[in-house]
Amino acid sequence: MTKRLVVIGNGMAGARTVEEILARNGDFTVTMFGDEPYGNYNRIMLSNLLAGVESEEGIYLNDLAWYQDNGITLNAGVRIERIDRFAKMVYATDGTATPYDKLIIATGSSSWTPPIKNIHNPKRGFHQGVFAFRTLDDTRGMIRYARDHERAVVIGGGLLGLEAARGLQNHLSEVTLLHAMGHLMERQLDEKAGHMLQASVENKLGIKVITNAMTTEILGKDRVTGVKLADGTVIPCDVVVIAAGIRPNTQVAADSGLTVERGIVVDDQMRVQDEDDIYSVGECAQHRGNLYGLVAPLWDQAKVLADHITGRDTEAAYTGSKLSTKLKVAGIDVASMGLIAPETDDDEVIIYNEPKKGVYKQLIIREGALVGAILVGDNSKAASLIQSFDRVQALPEERAELLFDIGGPAGEVKPEDMPDDAQVCNCNGVSKGAICGVVNAGCKTVSGVMDKTRAGKGCGTCKPLVQRIVEWAAGGEAEEDPAASWYVPGVPMPKPELMAAIRKYELKSVSAVFEKLVPGGEHDAKSKMGLASLLKMMWADQYIDERDARFINDRVHGNIQKDGTFSVVPQMKGGVTTPAELKRIAEVAERYNVPMVKLTGGQRIDLLGIPKEQLPAIWADLDIPSGYAYAKSFRTVKTCVGSDFCRFGVGDSTALGIAIEERFQGLEGPGKMKLAVTGCPRNCAEAYVKDLGVVAIDGGRWEIYVGGAAGAHIRKGDLLATVGSAEEVIRLTGRFLQYYRENANWLERTYAWVPRVGIEKIRAVVVDDAEGIAEALDAAIEEAVQAYKDPWKERAVPATPGQFRTSLPLTVLPQVPVRS
Amino acid sequence: MTIAPIETTVLGPIDEIPFGEGRTYAVGPDMIAVFRLRDGSLRAVSAVCPHKGGPLADGQIDNKVVVCPLHLYAWDLATGCSQSGQPPINVYPVRVDDGHIILGD
């Protein structure tokens, strides 16, 4: 049965909660009461309105048509004065009574007026020229009045006061900011940051700031002529704006007998204490002793309330919010989260201070987790810090990486500065506008947006930018994607848990994993390849190989090309070949009219444009093993000529490269593995930028570098170890590769995995056996090596019916007789 | 959703398609990819990806979607609708009868 829902309050909290209820198809007739005679506008944007960078139309979140379209009765400008909880009625000041089945109180808060002599005029509220800064009407009044005057004083040096001061500069020439405390924004910033902000506000914006300024009196008989401070100072002015804080509007609730402390007391379902049918949400609600004045907590509260009131999820619970803000305060970047000062001697405090540029950064870390941060003058790392703070993520060992982009591109592009048609993803041609469109249509997770637009799904280098755009477009409401930590999108588990479950239940095929570990047993096409790789690694020859779990490349052992043909790359260990082998490859290329023969970057020969149905015959004629140039696997070992011929070579890099490729050929992993061995530090084989690169140094020794890359991402590898023999290189290579196979996420290349885990940790495990697993790693890699079979031997009989049947194109060609 | 009209045609024995995979059939001027889901049922869609002409029969599937092997765009096998903002693909009625794949009603 349709129930009657009454909402007291038509601000951001009330309207947002109604939106969430509608989104859950809640069966209600909705009546809303709002103090102000308007639809719902974005209060946060009032400072932009004051500053003249936004129009009144631009700040509406829900215009009057929205209420009509959704069948909501809006009583704008009608104030509720009493609730009868027993009769379930609300009474308005205009004498009307409205019955409800469910009631939501979202009365928000109002501007707090400090006790200052002469601030009020008994006839007309405030003294002429004095304004609060809370509502659209306040803002309109202020703009109108400021136009004809010269000097303004803003009382209150918090966020709102700073915004008011900045906005007023748009309308009059002289603005002074008075703050009763020792430094600006003392709730969000420590003293140093507050002073830094003050210096920027004064020097860059030309706003005069006085701290420790207790305003005692408003001067002027009919209209404001100045303010007087406790120390006797008089500041002449024509306009006074009060921005000294807010107080929750709890009068109606208190008068109606609801439990009110500082705010209206609610439980984890946002129900008012001891009431089954009355909820409260937003700035007026007091949850677990806390009041929240930011929007992010409010959005979370609205969702829980909507889940509960509609019965969608009666277990939904709001458990409180960790507070963080990231904003431009009067044009200056400021971010703050958690603690603003250390609390114990063990708290790790990291400070960066550059007064000349107005940049200040402070982090507080406790037991390896970020518990507080302050940024002034540079918010480039704010989004990632807020994420670390909210989700209690592990922090990089190099703490400096938290404060700066090290080794990244110098200037990070800001989403707000980009035009809509700017191309973000250069692989798939996705614009900023396309990403914002998907976000505005309701998709607020990074992976969801990537799925829908395919942005970031090519080389992946634009993914951080896609993330920033999504966060920006969602206006701080980007949702955490639970799947982000999963090994594959279709099985809700990170890799370690997934591997433990696979072992526990002895799941040896991809469909067994779906059926046992996915609620509802739903299969997922996009997860099959990653699971196949993992299971093959875990079970080796016990793995039950379901061919449909393989990507087409792994079904037919070639790399699919744009026209549906395949490439064939025969193995050429270490890039070394023979005239006889070259002749055979040439003959095959001629015999099959191979459209293109090309040397690869991995020192091999690529035959491109081979129709699927010709693959087995070509492999047979080549009679060379597969070079695995198509799989997420060990690919190739690039070498230089080393000591055999090169007059600089100090180690036999070709022989070692061939030995490494011989041993680890075809080994599958979470990502491809490209290796190199070079005969001296001149590095002709580019070993510093390989997943694993070996460099011969004088004295018969070898350096092993890991985690390098020179593709879409460029990174010099980290030195893992320097060893004295080729055997030792091979042993550590195997151990490193196995450790990577077992621990990296799906498609996580070593250049991402090595820095994530840390080279010290990897060295401890792989070289020093700190965890006592070296023997197990060696045994596992040995088993994988022994399980190697050349896939190109799978050619006499197809593994599945129609394995090599063409899928495109199927146009029947006319049969032309061939003349001999 | 576009269910395209097609003349009833026997495409071949069901054993031609392994579970969880697809095969392409030329039917008159049309090229049609037929998939045999792991639950045993069949789906038939146009064989050519509308994005860049990729061979959909070479794509990976689950019981709902096919993912084109070239750029990994996904389509719903039952409705033909794209999950990633691409044009839809045709879907065709298909069933198994006495071990044979029957396309059309």
PDB file of C-alpha atoms in Angstrom, chain A residues 10 314 327 586 692:
ATOM      1  CA  ASN A  10      13.892  20.988   1.264  1.00  0.00           C
ATOM      2  CA  THR A 314      16.645  -3.223   6.413  1.00  0.00           C
ATOM      3  CA  LEU A 327      38.640  22.565  -1.941  1.00  0.00           C
ATOM      4  CA  ALA A 586      61.428 -17.707 -46.067  1.00  0.00           C
ATOM      5  CA  LEU A 692      63.919  -9.092 -15.764  1.00  0.00           C
TER       6      LEU A 692
END
